[in-house]
Coordinates of C-alpha atoms and ligand atoms in Angstrom, one line a residue:
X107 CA 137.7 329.8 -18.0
X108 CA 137.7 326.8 -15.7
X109 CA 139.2 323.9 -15.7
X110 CA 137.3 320.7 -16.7
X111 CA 138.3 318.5 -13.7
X112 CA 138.3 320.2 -10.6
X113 CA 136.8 323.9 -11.7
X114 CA 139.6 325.7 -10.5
X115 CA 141.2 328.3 -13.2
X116 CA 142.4 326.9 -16.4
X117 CA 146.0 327.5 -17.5
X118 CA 145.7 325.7 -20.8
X119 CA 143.0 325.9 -23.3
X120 CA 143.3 322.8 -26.2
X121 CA 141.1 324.1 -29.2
X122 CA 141.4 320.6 -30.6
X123 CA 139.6 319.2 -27.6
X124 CA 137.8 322.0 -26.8
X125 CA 139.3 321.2 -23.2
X126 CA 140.6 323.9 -20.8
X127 CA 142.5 322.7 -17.6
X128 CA 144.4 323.9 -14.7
X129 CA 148.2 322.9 -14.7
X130 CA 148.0 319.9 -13.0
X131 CA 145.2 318.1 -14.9
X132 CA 147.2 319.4 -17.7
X133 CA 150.0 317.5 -16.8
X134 CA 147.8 314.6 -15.6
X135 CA 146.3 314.7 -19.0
X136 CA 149.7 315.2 -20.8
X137 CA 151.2 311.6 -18.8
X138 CA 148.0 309.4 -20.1
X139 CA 148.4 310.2 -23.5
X140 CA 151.7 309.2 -23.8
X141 CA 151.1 306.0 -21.5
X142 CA 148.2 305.6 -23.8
X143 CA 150.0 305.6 -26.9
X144 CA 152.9 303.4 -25.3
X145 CA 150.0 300.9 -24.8
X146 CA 148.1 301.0 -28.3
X147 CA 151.5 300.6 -30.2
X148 CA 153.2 298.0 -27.7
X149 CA 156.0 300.4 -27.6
X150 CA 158.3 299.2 -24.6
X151 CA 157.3 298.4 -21.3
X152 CA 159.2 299.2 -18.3
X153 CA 161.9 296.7 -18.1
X154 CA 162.7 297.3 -21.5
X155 CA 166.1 300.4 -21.5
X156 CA 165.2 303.0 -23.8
X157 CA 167.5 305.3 -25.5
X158 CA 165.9 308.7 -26.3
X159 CA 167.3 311.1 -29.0
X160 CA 168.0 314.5 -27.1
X161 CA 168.6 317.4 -29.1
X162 CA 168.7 320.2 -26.3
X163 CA 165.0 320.6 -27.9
X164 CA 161.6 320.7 -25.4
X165 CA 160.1 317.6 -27.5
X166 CA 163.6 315.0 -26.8
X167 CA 163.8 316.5 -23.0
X168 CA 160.0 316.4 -22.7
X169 CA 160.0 312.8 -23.5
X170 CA 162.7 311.5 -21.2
X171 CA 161.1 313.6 -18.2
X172 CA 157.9 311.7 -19.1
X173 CA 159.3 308.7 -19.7
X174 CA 160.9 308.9 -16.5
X175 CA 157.8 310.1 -14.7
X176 CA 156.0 307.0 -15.4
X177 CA 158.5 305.3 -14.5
X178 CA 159.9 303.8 -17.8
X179 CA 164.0 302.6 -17.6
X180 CA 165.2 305.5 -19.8
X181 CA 168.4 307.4 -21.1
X182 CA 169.3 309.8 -23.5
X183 CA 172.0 310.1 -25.8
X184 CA 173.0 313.4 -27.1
X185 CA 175.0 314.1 -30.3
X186 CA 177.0 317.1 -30.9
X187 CA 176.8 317.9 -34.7
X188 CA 179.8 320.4 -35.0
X189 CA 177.1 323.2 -36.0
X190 CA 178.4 326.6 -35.2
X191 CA 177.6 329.0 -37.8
X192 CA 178.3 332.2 -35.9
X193 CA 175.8 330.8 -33.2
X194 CA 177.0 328.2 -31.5
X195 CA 174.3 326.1 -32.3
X196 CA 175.4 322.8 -30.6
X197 CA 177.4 324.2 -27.8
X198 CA 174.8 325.9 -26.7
X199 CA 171.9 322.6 -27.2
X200 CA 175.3 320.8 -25.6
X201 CA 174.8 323.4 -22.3
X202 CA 171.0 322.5 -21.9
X203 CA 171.2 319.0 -22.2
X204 CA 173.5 319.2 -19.2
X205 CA 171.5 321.4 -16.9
X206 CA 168.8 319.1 -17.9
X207 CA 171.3 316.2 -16.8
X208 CA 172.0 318.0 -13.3
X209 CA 168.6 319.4 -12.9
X210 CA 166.5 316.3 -13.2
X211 CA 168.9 313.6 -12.7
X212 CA 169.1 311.2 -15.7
X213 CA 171.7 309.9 -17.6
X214 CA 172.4 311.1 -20.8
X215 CA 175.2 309.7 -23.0
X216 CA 177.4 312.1 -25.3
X217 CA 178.9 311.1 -28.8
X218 CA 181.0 314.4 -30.0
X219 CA 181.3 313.7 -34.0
X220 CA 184.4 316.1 -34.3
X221 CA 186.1 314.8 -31.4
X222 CA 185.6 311.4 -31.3
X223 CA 185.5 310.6 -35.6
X224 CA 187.4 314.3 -37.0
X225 CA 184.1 315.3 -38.8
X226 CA 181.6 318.1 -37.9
X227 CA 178.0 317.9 -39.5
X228 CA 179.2 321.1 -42.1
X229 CA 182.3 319.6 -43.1
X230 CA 180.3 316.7 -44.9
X231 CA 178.5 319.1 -47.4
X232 CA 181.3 322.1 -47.9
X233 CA 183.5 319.8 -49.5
X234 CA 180.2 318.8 -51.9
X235 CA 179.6 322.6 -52.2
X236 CA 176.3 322.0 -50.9
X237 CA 173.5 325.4 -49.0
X238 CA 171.8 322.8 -46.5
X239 CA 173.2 319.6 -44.5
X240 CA 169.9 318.4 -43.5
X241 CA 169.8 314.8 -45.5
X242 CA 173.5 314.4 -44.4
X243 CA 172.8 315.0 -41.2
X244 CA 169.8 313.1 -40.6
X245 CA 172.1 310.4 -42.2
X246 CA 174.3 310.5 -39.1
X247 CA 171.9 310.7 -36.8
X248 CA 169.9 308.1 -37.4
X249 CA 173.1 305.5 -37.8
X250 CA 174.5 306.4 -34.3
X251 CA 171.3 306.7 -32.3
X252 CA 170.9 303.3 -34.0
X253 CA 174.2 302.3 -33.7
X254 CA 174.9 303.0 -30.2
X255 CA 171.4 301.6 -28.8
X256 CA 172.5 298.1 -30.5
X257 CA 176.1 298.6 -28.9
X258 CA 174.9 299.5 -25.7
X259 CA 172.0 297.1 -24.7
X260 CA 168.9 299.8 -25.8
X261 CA 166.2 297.7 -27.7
X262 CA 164.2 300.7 -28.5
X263 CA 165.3 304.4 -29.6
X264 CA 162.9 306.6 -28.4
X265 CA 162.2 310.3 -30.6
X266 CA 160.5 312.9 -29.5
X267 CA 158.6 313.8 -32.9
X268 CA 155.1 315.3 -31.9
X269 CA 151.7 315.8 -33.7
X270 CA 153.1 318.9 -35.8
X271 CA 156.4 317.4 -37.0
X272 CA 154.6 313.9 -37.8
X273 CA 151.3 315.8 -40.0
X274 CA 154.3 318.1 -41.8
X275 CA 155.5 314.9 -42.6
X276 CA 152.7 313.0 -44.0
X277 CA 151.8 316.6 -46.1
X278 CA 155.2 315.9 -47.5
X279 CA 154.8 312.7 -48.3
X280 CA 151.2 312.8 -49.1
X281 CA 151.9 315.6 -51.4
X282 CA 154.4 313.1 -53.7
X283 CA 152.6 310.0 -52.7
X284 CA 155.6 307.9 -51.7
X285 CA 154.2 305.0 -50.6
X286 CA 157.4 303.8 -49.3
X287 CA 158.0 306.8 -47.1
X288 CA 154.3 306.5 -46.1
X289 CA 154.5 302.8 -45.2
X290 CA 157.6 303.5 -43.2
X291 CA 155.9 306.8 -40.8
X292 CA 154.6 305.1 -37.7
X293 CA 154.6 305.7 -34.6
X294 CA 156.6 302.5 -33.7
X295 CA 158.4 300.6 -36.0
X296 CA 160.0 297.2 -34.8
X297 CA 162.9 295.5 -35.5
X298 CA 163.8 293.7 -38.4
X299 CA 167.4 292.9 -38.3
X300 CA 169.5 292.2 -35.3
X301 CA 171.6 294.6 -35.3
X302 CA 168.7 297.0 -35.8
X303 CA 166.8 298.4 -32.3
X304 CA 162.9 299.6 -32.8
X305 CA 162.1 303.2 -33.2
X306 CA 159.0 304.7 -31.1
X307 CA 157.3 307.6 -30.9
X308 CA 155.4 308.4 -27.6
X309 CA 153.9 311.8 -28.6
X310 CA 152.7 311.4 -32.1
X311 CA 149.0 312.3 -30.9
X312 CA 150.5 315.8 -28.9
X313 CA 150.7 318.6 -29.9
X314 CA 153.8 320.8 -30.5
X315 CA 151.8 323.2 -28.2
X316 CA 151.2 320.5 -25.5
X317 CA 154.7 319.3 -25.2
X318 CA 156.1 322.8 -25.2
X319 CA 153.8 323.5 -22.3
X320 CA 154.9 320.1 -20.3
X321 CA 158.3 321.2 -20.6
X322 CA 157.2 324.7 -19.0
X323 CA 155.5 323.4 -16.3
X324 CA 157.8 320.5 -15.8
X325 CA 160.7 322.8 -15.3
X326 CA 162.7 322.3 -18.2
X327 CA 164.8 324.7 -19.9
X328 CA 165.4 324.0 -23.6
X329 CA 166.9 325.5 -26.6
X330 CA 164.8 328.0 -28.3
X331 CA 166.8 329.0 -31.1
X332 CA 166.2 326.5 -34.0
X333 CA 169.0 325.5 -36.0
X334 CA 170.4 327.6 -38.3
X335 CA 169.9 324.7 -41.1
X336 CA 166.9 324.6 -40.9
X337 CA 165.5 328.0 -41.5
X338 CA 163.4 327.9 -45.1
X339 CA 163.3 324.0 -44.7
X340 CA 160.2 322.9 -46.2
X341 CA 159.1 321.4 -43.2
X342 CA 158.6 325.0 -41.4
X343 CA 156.6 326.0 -44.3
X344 CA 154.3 322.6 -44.3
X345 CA 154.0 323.4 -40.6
X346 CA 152.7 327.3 -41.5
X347 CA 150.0 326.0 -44.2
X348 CA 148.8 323.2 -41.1
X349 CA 148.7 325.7 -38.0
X350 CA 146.3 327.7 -40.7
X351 CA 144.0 324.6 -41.6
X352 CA 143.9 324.2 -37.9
X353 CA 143.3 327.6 -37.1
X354 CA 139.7 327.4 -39.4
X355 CA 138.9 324.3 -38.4
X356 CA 140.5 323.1 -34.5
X357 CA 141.3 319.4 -34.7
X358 CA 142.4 318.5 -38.2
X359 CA 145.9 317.9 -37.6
X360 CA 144.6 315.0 -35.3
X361 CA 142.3 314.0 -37.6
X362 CA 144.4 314.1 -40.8
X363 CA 146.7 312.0 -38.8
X364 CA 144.4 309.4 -37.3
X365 CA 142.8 308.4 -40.6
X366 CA 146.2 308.6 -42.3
X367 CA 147.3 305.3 -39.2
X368 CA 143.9 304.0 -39.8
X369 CA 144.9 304.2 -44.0
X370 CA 148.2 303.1 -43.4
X371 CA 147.3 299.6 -41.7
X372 CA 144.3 298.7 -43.4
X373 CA 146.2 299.1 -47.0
X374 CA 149.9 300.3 -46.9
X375 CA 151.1 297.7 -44.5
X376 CA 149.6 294.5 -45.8
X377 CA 149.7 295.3 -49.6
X378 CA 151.4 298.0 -51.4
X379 CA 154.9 297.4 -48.9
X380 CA 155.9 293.9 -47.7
X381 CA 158.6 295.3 -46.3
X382 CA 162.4 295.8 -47.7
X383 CA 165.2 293.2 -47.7
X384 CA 168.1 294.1 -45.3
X385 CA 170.9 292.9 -45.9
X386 CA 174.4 293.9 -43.6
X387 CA 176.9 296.3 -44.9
X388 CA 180.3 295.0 -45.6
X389 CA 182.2 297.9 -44.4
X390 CA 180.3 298.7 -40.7
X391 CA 178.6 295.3 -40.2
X392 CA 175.4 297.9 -39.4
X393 CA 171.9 297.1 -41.6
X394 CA 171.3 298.2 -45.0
X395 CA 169.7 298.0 -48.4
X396 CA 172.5 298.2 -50.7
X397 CA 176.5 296.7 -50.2
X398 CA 177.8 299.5 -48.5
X399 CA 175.1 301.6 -45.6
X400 CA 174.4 305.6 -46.5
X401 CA 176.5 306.6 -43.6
X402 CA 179.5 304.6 -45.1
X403 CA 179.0 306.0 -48.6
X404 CA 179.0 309.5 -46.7
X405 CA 181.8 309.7 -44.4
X406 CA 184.4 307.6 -46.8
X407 CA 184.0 311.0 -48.5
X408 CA 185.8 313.2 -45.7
X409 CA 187.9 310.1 -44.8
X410 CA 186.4 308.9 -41.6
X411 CA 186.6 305.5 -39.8
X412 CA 184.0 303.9 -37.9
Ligands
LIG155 S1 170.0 319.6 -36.9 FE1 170.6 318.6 -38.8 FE2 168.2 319.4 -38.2 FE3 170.1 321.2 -38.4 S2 171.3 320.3 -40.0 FE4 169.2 320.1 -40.6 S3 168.7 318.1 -39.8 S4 168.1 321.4 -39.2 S5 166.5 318.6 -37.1
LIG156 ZN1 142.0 321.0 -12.6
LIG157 ZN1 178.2 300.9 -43.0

C-alpha cells in the first residue's frame, strides 16, 4: 500500500478513512486534527496555559507532546493515586511520566495524595468494604486537576480522552438515557463558576489506534499495563461490543459520535438542560451542587484536610 500524499510506503492504514499514509503524513495528519478540533470548539489558543491530566498513559503524554508541537503554552500535572496492588501500578506510571519529563522537556507538576494529604486512592474504599475504587477515584481526580489549575493560573484542563473512550461513554449513557450525563459529554465545556477552569478535549475525533501510533512514532514511552481497577470495568466491555460494530462496518464510532454532537446541540443544550446551579462548598471554598463538594463528603471519611 502507498501512501496518499506523497506515494511512498504506507505505515498506517485508517479503515475509517479508508486512508493509508507513510509516517510522516501520518503525523502531519495526526497534528491537524487536533488543531482542527482546537478550532471548531474554541478550545484555548496559545497564550492561554493549559494544564493537561497525565496518567503515565499514551493518550495524556500524546496530548501534551501535541500540544506542545503546535506550539500551545502547556503543562502537565500528574497525580500519584497510591495504587499498588502487587503491581506497582503508580510508581511505575510515576517512572514514565518522568522519562517523558527528561526526554521531551516539559514541565509536569506532581501532587502525591499519600504524601502530601495521608490518603492513597485504596484506602478510601477498604474502609467502605468496597471491590472497585473507580467513582472514588475519579472523585479525586477531577477535584485536584480542577483544583490546582484554578490555584495555579491554568484556565483550561486539558484530558486526553480519544474517540474510543468518548463513544464507550455515550453507549453508557445512551444505554440509560441520562440526559444529564449526555448534556454534560463535550468535547469542551467552559467555565461556569470562578473557581472552576474549562475542560477540553483535543482528540475526541482520534482514534485510540491513532494516538497510540503518534505516541510510537513520536517517541514516547508509556505505561502499557492498565490499572489493576479497571479490569471488568464496563467501560472495556462497551469498548469490545464498539471495536466489533466497527470491525463490520469501518467508521461508525465516528459517526455515532458526530451525530450524537450534532444531537447534543441542536436539542440537549438549549432545551432538556439549562444548565445546573453551582453554588460554593462551605468546607473547601471549591464549586458544587450541594452544601458540602463530593470530594469533601469523601475524604472527611478517612479524616483528611484540604
Ligand atoms: S485509575 Fe482510578 Fe482509573 Fe484505576 S481506580 Fe479506576 S478510575 S481504573 S482511569
Ligand atoms: Zn507520505
Ligand atoms: Zn469541598
Amino acid at each position: 500500500m502507498k501512501c496518499r500524499i506523497c506515494g511512498k510506503n504506507a505505515q498506517v492504514h485508517l479503515r475509517q478513512h479508508n486512508l493509508a499514509l507513510c509516517r510522516d503524513h501520518f503525523v502531519e495528519r495526526f497534528e491537524r486534527e487536533v488543531e482542527r478540533a482546537i478550532r471548531r470548539h474554541r478550545m484555548f489558543d496559545r497564550n492561554t496555559p493549559v494544564l493537561v491530566a497525565v496518567s503515565g498513559g499514551k493518550d495524556s503524554l500524546a496530548a501534551m507532546r501535541v500540544l506542545h508541537r503546535l506550539g500551545y503554552n502547556v503543562s502537565g500535572l500528574y497525580i500519584h493515586l497510591g495504587i499498588h496492588e502487587g503491581v506497582g501500578y503508580s510508581d511505575l506510571s510515576l517512572q514514565k511520566v518522568k522519562k517523558f519529563q527528561e526526554t521531551h522537556g516539559l514541565p509536569v507538576h506532581i501532587l502525591h495524595l499519600e504524601q502530601t494529604f495521608g490518603y492513597t486512592i485504596p484506602a478510601l474504599v477498604h474502609r467502605r468494604r468496597q471491590q472497585v475504587p473507580c467513582s472514588q477515584c475519579g472523585t479525586v481526580k477531577r477535584y485536584w486537576m480542577n483544583r490546582y489549575a484554578v490555584e495555579h493560573g491554568f484556565p483550561v484542563v486539558v484530558t486526553g480522552h480519544n474517540l474510543d473512550d468518548e463513544v464507550a461513554t455515550l453507549l453508557a449513557n445512551n444505554l440509560r438515557w441520562d440526559t444529564g450525563y449526555l448534556a454534560r459529554q463535550a468535547p469542551f465545556l467552559p467555565s461556569t463558576h470562578p473557581r472552576m477552569a474549562a475542560k477540553a478535549k483535543p482528540f475526541v475525533y482520534l482514534s485510540e489506534k491513532e494516538t497510540a501510533l503518534y505516541a510510537l512514532f513520536q517517541g514516547i514511552d508509556y505505561v502499557r499495563m492498565e490499572c489493576p481497577f479497571a479490569e471488568g470495568a464496563k467501560s472495556i466491555f462497551y469498548k469490545e461490543l464498539l471495536n466489533r460494530l466497527e470491525e463490520r462496518s469501518p467508521g461508525t464510532k465516528l459517526r455515532y459520535y458526530r451525530e450524537f454532537l450534532r444531537f447534543r446541540e441542536e436539542v440537549l443544550s438549549s432545551h432538556t438542560h439549562p444548565g445546573v446551579e453551582l453554588r460554593t462548598c462551605t468546607v473547601c471554598g471549591m464549586p458544587t451542587t450541594l452544601e458540602v463538594c463530593a470530594y469533601c463528603r469523601l475524604t472527611s471519611r478517612v479524616g483528611t484536610q484540604v
